[in-house]
Short mmCIF file of C-alpha atoms and ligand atoms in Angstrom, two decimals:
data_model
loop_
_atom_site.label_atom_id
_atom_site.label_comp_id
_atom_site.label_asym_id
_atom_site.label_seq_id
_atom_site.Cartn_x
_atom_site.Cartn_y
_atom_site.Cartn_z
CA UNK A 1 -95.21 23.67 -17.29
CA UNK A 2 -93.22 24.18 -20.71
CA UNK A 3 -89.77 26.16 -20.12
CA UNK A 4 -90.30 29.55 -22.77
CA UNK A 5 -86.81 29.00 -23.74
CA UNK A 6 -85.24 32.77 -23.67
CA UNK A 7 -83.68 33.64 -27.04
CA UNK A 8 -81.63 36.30 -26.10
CA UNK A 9 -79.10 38.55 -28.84
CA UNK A 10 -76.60 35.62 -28.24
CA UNK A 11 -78.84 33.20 -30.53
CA UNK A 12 -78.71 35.88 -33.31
CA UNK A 13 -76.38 36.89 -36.34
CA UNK A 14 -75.35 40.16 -35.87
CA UNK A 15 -75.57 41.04 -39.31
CA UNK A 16 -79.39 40.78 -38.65
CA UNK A 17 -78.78 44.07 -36.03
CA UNK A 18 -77.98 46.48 -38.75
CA UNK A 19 -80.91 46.35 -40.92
CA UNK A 20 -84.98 46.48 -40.63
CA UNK A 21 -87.60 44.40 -42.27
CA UNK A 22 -89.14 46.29 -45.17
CA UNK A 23 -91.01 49.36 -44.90
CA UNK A 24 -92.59 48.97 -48.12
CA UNK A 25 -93.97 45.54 -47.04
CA UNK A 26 -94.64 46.67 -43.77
CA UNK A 27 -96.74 49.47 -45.46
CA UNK A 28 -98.81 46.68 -47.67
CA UNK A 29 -100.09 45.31 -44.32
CA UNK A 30 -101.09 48.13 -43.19
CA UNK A 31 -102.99 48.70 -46.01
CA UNK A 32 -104.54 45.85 -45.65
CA UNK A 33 -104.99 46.20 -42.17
CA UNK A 34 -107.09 49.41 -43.20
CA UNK A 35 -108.51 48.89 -46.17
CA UNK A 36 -106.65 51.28 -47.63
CA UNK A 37 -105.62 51.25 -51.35
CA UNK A 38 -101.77 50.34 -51.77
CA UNK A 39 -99.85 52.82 -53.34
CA UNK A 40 -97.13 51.73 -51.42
CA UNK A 41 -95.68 48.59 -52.97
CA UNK A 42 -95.38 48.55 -56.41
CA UNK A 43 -97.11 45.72 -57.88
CA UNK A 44 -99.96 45.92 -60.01
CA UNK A 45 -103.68 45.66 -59.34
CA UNK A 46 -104.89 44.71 -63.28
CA UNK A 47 -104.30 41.19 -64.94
CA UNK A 48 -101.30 39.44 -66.28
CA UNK A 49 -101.16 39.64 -69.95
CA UNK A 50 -103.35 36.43 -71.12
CA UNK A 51 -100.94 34.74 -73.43
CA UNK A 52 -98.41 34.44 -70.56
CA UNK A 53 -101.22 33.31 -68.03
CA UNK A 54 -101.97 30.80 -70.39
CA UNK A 55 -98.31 29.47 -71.15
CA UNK A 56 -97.96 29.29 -67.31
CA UNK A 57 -101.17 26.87 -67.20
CA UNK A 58 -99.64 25.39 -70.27
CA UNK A 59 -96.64 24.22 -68.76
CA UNK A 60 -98.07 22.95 -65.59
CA UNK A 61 -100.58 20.81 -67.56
CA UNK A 62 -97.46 19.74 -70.07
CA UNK A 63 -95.62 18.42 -66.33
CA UNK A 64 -93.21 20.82 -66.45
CA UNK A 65 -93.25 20.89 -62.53
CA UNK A 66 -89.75 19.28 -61.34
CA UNK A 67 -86.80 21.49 -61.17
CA UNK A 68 -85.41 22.85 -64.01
CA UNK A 69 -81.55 23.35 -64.46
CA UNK A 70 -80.44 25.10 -61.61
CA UNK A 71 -79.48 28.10 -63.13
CA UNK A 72 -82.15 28.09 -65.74
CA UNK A 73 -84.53 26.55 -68.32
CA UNK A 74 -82.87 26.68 -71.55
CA UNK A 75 -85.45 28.12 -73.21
CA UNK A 76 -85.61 31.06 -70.99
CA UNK A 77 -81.97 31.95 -70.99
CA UNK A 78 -82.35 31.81 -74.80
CA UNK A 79 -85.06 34.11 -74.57
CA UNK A 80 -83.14 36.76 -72.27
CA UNK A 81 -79.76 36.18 -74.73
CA UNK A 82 -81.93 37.21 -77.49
CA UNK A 83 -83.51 40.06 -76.00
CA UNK A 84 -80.48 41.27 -75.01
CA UNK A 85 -78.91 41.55 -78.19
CA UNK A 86 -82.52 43.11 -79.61
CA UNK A 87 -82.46 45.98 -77.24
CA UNK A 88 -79.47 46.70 -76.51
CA UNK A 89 -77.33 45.84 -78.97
CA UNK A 90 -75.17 43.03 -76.41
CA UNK A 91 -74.19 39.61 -77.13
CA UNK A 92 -74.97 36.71 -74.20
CA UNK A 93 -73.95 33.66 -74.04
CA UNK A 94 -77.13 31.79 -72.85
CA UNK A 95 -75.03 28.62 -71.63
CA UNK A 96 -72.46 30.38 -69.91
CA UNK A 97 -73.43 34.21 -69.06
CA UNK A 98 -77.02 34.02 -67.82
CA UNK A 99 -77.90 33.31 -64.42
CA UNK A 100 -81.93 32.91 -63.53
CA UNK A 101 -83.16 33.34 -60.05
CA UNK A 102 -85.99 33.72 -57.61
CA UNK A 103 -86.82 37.25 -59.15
CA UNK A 104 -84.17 39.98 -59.50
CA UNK A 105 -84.23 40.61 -55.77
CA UNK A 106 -82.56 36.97 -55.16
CA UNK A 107 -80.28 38.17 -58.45
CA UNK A 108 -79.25 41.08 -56.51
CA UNK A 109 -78.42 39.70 -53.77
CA UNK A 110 -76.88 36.70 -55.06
CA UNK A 111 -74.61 38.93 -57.27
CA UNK A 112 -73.46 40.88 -53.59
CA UNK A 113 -72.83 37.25 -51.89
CA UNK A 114 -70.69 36.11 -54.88
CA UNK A 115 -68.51 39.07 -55.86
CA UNK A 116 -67.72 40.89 -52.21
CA UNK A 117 -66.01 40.42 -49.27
CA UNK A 118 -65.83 41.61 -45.87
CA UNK A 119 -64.23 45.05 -45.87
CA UNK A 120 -65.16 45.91 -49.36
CA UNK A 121 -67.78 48.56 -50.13
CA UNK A 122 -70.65 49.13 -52.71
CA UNK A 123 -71.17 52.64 -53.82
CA UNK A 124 -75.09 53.49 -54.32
CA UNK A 125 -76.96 56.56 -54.96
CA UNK A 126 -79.20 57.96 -52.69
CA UNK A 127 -82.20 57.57 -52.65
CA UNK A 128 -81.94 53.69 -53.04
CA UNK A 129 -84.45 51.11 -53.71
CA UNK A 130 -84.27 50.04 -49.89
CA UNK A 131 -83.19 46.10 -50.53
CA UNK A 132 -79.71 47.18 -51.45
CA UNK A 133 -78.98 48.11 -47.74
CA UNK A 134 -79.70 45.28 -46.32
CA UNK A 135 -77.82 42.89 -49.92
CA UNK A 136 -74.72 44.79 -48.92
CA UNK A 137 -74.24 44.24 -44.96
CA UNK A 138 -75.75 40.31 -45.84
CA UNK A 139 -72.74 40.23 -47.92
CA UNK A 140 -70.05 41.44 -45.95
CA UNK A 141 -69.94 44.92 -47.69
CA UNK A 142 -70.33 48.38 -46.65
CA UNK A 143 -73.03 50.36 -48.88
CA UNK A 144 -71.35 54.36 -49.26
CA UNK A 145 -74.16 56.05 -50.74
CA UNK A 146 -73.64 58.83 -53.08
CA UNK A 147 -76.32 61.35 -53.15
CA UNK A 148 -79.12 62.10 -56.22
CA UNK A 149 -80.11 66.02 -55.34
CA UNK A 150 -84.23 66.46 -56.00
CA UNK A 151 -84.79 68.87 -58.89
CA UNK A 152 -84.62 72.18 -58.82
CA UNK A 153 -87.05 73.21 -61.48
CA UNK A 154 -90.52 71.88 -61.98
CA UNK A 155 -89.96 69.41 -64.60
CA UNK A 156 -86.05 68.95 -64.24
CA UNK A 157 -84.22 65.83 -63.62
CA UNK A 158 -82.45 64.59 -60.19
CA UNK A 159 -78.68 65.09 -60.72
CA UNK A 160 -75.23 63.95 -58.75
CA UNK A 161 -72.05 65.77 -58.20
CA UNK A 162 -69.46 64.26 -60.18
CA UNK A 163 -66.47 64.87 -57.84
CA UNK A 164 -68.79 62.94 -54.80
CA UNK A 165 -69.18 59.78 -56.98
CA UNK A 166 -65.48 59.87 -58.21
CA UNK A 167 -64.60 60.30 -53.88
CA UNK A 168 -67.05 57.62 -53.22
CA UNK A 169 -65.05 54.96 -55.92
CA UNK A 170 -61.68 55.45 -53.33
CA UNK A 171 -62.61 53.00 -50.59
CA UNK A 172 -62.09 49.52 -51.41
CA UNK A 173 -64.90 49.40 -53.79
CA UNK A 174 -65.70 46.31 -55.31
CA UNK A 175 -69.01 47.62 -56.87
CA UNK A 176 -71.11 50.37 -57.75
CA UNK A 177 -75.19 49.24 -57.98
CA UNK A 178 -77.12 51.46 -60.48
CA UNK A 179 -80.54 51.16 -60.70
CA UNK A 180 -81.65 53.01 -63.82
CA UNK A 181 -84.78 53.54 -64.66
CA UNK A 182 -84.42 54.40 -60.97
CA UNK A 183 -86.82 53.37 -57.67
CA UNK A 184 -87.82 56.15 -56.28
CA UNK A 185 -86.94 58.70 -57.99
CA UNK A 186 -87.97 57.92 -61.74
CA UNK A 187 -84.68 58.91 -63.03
CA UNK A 188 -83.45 57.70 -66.26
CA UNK A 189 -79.63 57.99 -66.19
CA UNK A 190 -78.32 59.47 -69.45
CA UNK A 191 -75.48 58.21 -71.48
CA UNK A 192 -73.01 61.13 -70.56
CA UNK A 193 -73.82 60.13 -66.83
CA UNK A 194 -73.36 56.63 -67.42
CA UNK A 195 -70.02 57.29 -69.68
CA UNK A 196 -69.11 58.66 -66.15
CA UNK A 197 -69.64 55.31 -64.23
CA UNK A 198 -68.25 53.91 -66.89
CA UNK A 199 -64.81 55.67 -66.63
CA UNK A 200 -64.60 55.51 -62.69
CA UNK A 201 -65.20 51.40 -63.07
CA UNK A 202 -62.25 51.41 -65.65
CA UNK A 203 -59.98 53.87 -63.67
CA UNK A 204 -60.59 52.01 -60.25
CA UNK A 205 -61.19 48.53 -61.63
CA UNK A 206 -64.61 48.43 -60.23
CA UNK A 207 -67.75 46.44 -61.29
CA UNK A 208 -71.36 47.69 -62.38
CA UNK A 209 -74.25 45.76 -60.95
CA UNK A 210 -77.13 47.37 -62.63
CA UNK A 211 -80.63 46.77 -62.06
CA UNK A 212 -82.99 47.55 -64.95
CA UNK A 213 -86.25 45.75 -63.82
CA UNK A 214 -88.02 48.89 -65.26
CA UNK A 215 -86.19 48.84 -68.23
CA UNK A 216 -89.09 49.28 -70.46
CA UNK A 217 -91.43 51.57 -68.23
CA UNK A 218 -90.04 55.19 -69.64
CA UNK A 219 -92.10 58.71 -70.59
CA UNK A 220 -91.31 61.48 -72.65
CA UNK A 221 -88.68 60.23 -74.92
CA UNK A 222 -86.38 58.76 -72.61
CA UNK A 223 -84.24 56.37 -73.46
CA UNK A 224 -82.94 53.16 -71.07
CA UNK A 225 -79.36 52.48 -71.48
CA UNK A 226 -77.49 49.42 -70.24
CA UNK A 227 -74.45 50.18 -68.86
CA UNK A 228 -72.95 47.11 -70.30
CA UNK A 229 -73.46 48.66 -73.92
CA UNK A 230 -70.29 51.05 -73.62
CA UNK A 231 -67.23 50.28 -74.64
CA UNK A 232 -65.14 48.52 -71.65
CA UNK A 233 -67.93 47.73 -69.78
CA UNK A 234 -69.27 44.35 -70.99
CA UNK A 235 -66.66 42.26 -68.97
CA UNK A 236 -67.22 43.89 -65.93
CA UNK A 237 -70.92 44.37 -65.64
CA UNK A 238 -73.43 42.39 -64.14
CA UNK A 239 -77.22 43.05 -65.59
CA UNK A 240 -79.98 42.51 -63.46
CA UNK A 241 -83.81 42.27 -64.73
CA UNK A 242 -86.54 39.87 -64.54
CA UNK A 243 -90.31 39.15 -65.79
CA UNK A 244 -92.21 41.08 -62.93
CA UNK A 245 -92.35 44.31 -63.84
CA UNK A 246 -92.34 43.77 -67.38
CA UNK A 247 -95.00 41.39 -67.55
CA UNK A 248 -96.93 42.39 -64.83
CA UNK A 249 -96.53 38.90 -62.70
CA UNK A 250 -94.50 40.38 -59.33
CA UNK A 251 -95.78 37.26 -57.88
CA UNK A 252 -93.88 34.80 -59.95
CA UNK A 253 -90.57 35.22 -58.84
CA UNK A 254 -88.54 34.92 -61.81
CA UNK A 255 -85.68 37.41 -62.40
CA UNK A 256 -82.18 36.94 -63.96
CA UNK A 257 -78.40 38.42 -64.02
CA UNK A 258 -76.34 38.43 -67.12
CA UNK A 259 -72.74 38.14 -66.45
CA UNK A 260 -69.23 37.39 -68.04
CA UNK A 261 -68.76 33.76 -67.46
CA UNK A 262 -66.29 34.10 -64.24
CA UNK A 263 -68.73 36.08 -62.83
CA UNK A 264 -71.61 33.85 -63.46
CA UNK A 265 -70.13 30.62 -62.02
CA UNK A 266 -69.96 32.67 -59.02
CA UNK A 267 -73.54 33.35 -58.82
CA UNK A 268 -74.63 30.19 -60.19
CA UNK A 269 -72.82 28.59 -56.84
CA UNK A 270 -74.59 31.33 -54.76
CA UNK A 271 -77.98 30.46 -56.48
CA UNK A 272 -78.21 26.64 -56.50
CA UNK A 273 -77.43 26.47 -52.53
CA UNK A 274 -79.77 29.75 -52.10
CA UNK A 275 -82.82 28.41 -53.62
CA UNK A 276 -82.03 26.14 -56.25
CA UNK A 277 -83.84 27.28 -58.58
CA UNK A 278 -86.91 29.64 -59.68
CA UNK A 279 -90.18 28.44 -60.52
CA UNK A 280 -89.71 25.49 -63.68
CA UNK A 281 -93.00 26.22 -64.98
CA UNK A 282 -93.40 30.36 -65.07
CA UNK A 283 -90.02 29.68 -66.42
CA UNK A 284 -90.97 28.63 -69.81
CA UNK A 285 -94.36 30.93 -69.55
CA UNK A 286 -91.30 33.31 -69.30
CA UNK A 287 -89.58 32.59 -72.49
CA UNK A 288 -93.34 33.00 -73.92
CA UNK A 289 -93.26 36.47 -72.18
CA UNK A 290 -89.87 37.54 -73.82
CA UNK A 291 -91.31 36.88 -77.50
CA UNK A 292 -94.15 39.47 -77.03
CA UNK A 293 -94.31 41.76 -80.02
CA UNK A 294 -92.51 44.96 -80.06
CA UNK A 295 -96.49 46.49 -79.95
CA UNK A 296 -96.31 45.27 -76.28
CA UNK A 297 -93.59 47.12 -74.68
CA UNK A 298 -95.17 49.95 -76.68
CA UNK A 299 -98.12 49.80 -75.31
CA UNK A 300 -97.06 48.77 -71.73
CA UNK A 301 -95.36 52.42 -71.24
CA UNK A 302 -97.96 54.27 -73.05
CA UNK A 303 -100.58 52.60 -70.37
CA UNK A 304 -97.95 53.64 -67.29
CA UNK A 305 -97.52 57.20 -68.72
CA UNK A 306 -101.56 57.75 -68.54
CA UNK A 307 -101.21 56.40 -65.02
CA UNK A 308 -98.40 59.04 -64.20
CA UNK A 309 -100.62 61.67 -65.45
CA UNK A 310 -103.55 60.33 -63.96
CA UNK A 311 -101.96 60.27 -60.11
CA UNK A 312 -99.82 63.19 -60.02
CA UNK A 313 -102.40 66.22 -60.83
CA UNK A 314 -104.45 64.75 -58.18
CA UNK A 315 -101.25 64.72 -55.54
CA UNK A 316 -100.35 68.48 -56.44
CA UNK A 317 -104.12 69.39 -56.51
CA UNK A 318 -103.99 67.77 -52.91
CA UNK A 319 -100.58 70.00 -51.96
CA UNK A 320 -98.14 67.81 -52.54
CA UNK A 321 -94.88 68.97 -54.91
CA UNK A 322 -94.09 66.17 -57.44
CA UNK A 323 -90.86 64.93 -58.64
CA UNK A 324 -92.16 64.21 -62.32
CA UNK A 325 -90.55 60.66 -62.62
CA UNK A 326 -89.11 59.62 -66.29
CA UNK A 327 -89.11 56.05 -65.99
CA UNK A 328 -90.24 53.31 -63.30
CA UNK A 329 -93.77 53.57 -61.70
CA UNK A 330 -93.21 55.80 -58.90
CA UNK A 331 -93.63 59.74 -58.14
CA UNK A 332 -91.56 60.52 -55.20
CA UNK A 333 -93.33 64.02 -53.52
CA UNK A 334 -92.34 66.85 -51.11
CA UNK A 335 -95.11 66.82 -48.22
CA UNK A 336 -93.50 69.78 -46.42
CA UNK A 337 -96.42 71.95 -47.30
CA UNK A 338 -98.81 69.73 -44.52
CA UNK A 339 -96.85 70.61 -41.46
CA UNK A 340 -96.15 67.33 -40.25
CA UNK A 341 -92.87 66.39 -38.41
CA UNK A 342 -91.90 63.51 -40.26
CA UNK A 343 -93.04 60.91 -43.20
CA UNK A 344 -93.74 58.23 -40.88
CA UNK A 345 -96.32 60.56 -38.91
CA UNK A 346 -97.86 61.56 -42.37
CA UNK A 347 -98.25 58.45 -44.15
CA UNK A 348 -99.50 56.58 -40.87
CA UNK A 349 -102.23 59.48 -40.77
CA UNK A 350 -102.53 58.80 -44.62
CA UNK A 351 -102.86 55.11 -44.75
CA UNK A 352 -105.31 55.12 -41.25
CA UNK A 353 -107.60 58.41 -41.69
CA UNK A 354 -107.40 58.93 -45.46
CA UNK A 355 -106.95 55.44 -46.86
CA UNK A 356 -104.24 55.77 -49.04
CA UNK A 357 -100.92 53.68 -48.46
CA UNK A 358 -97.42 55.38 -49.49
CA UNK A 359 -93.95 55.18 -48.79
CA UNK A 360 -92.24 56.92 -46.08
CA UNK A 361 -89.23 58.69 -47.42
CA UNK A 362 -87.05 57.74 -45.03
CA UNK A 363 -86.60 54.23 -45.92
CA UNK A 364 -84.50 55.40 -48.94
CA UNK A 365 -82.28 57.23 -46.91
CA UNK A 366 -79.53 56.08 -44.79
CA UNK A 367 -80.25 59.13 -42.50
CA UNK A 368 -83.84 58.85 -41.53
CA UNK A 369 -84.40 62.88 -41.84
CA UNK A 370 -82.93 63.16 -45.19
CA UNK A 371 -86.30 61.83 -46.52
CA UNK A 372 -88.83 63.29 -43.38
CA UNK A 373 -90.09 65.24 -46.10
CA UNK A 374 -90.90 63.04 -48.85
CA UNK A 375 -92.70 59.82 -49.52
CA UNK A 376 -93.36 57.53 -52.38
CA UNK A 377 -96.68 57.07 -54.29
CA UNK A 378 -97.12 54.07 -56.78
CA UNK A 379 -98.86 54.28 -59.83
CA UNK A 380 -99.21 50.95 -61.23
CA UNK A 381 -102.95 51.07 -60.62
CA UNK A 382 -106.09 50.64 -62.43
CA UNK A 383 -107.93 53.76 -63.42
CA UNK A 384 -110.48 53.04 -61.25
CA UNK A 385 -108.20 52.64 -58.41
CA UNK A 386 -106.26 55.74 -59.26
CA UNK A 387 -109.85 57.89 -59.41
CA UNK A 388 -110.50 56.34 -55.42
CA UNK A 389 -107.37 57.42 -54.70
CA UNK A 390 -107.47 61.09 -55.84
CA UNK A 391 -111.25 61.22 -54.36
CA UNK A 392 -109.73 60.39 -50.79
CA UNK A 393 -106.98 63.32 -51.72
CA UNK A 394 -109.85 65.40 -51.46
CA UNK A 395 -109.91 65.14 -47.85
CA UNK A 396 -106.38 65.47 -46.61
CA UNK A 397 -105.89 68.64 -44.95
CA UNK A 398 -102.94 71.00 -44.68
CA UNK A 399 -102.23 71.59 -41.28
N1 LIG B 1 -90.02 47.07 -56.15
C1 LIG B 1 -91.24 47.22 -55.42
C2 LIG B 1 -91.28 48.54 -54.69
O1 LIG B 1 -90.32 49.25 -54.64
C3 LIG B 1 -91.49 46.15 -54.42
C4 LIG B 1 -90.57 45.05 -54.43
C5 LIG B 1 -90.83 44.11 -53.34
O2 LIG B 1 -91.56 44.42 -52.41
N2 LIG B 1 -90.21 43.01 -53.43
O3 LIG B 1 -92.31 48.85 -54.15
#
């Protein structure tokens, strides 16, 4: 008989206690598991732009298939220097400032392993994409979240107190992460908010880590800033972004952070014993990707803002109240109007009896019942997808 050898907590990091595996993940199985359509995760269900598709093949054919330079194909980093300076105005130096990685996730968390230390802490506002949680503990840091307060008018924006962020910058804090346009909530921080950041960093020598991954998914005239554009920022920022979003591939894994060079050695190290190095071919199909006309990025958030206004009628014709997002491809929603106890109860009755997958609200909190009331719909969905979708609204009840 074979001895079931009994891994016990002992055979375990600890670090692995404090954190769960993905909810949104989680929620695409389930999804799957019921043949429901995926709001939840927030990747698209339409094609790749062609020209990229076709670089990709391109490169593959052309034997571009060993590793590339561990922290990046030339060409790519050339690419991301340029568009840098294009939109916003910032000089890169592609050789020494530009770090590319397994998609901005491994960027993120990469940036956390190479800049903190046990005992130091990260502030980040809350609701938070729910991978930061977990990148800070992995790195030794605590996360001390700062909290973004739903709007309080129909169309209004989510807002912060001032005097909680400047608290939350008095703790050891190595870092604050910004995530702007922001996942969940849609914000779009402006530049007198960001001026803010920017003066807390300076006053308590503290570094950005910003993640702009929907950088050029914005509605109604709002306009991304980089953080690293204002004036005593540049040296101390690290910019995160990457092709998935932006291009449609969330599958290809290729993401990037921009960095002054002392910080970038650091991630580089973190990087090449991490994974190496991201994919050599969708590399240079990347560099294809970041010469797309300006008619492209356009286009791209004229197509998301038809999706935003093709989704959220049908949610608040179904009861739900609607945070009206101004950037990213989310709508985070109020479901206190159906009576149940919690998110998790409603979107497991959603995803099994109604076939729609969302978010629980929850996972972007800290404090499960600061988000029992909310969860997450994602909008980066084909018409025809988004038309199922508000036809299976039709039969949720309020209890
Ligand atoms: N950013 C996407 C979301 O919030 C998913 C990212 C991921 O699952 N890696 O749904």
């Amino acid at each position: 008989m074979t001895q079931v050898f009994p891994v016990s907590k002992q055979h375990l990091s600890d670090k692995v206690e404090h954190f769960t595996e993905s909810v949104i993940r989680e929620m695409t199985r389930q999804a799957m598991q019921y043949g429901a359509i995926n709001l939840a995760q927030g990747f698209p269900d339409f094609p790749a732009p062609e020209e990229i598709k076709q670089a990709a093949q391109q490169a593959i054919a052309a034997d571009v298939n060993q590793y590339a330079i561990t922290w990046g194909a030339k060409n790519l980093r050339n690419a991301i220097a340029r568009q840098m300076k294009e939109w916003q105005g910032i000089d890169v130096d592609p050789e020494r400032e530009v770090v590319v990685c397994c998609g901005s996730t491994e960027a993120m968390i990469a940036t956390l392993l190479a800049v903190c230390n046990k005992g130091d802490e990260v502030v980040v506002f809350e609701p938070f994409y729910e991978n930061y949680g977990p990148d800070s503990i992995l790195s030794g840091a605590k996360p001390r979240f700062v909290s973004l307060r739903p709007p309080q008018t129909p169309r209004g924006e989510w807002t912060f107190d001032e005097q909680e962020l400047r608290e939350a910058f008095q703790h050891h804090t190595k870092a604050i992460i910004l995530n702007t346009p922001n996942n969940p909530t849609g914000k779009v921080f402006t530049r007198k908010e960001l001026e803010l950041m920017r003066d807390l960093c300076v006053e308590y020598n503290v570094l950005a880590i910003t993640d702009e991954i929907y950088e050029h998914i914005l509605y109604d005239g709002a306009q991304h800033i980089s953080i690293a554009s204002l004036d005593g920022m540049r040296d101390r920022t690290v910019t995160i972004n990457g092709l998935s979003k932006t291009y449609s591939v969330t599958g290809w894994r290729v993401g990037w952070a921009i960095a002054p060079p002392a910080i970038t050695n650091a991630v580089r190290k973190v990087h090449d014993f991490l994974t190496v190095g991201a994919p050599a071919p969708l590399q240079e199909a990347g560099a294809v990707a970041l010469g797309l006309p300006p008619t492209y990025y356009k286009g791209l958030a004229e197509k998301y803002r038809t999706r935003r206004d093709h989704l959220i009628p049908a949610l608040e014709k179904a009861g739900f109240h609607c945070y009206l997002p101004r950037g990213a491809y989310y709508v985070m929603t109020d479901i206190s109007a159906f009576g149940f106890s919690n998110d998790i109860e409603f979107a497991g009755h959603l995803v099994r009896d109604i076939g729609i997958a969302c978010v629980p609200g929850s996972s972007f909190y800290k404090h499960p019942k600061d988000g029992s009331q909310q969860v997450r719909f994602a909008f980066c969905k084909k018409p025809e997808t988004l038309d199922e979708a508000a036809r299976r609204l039709e039969n949720l009840q309020r209890r």
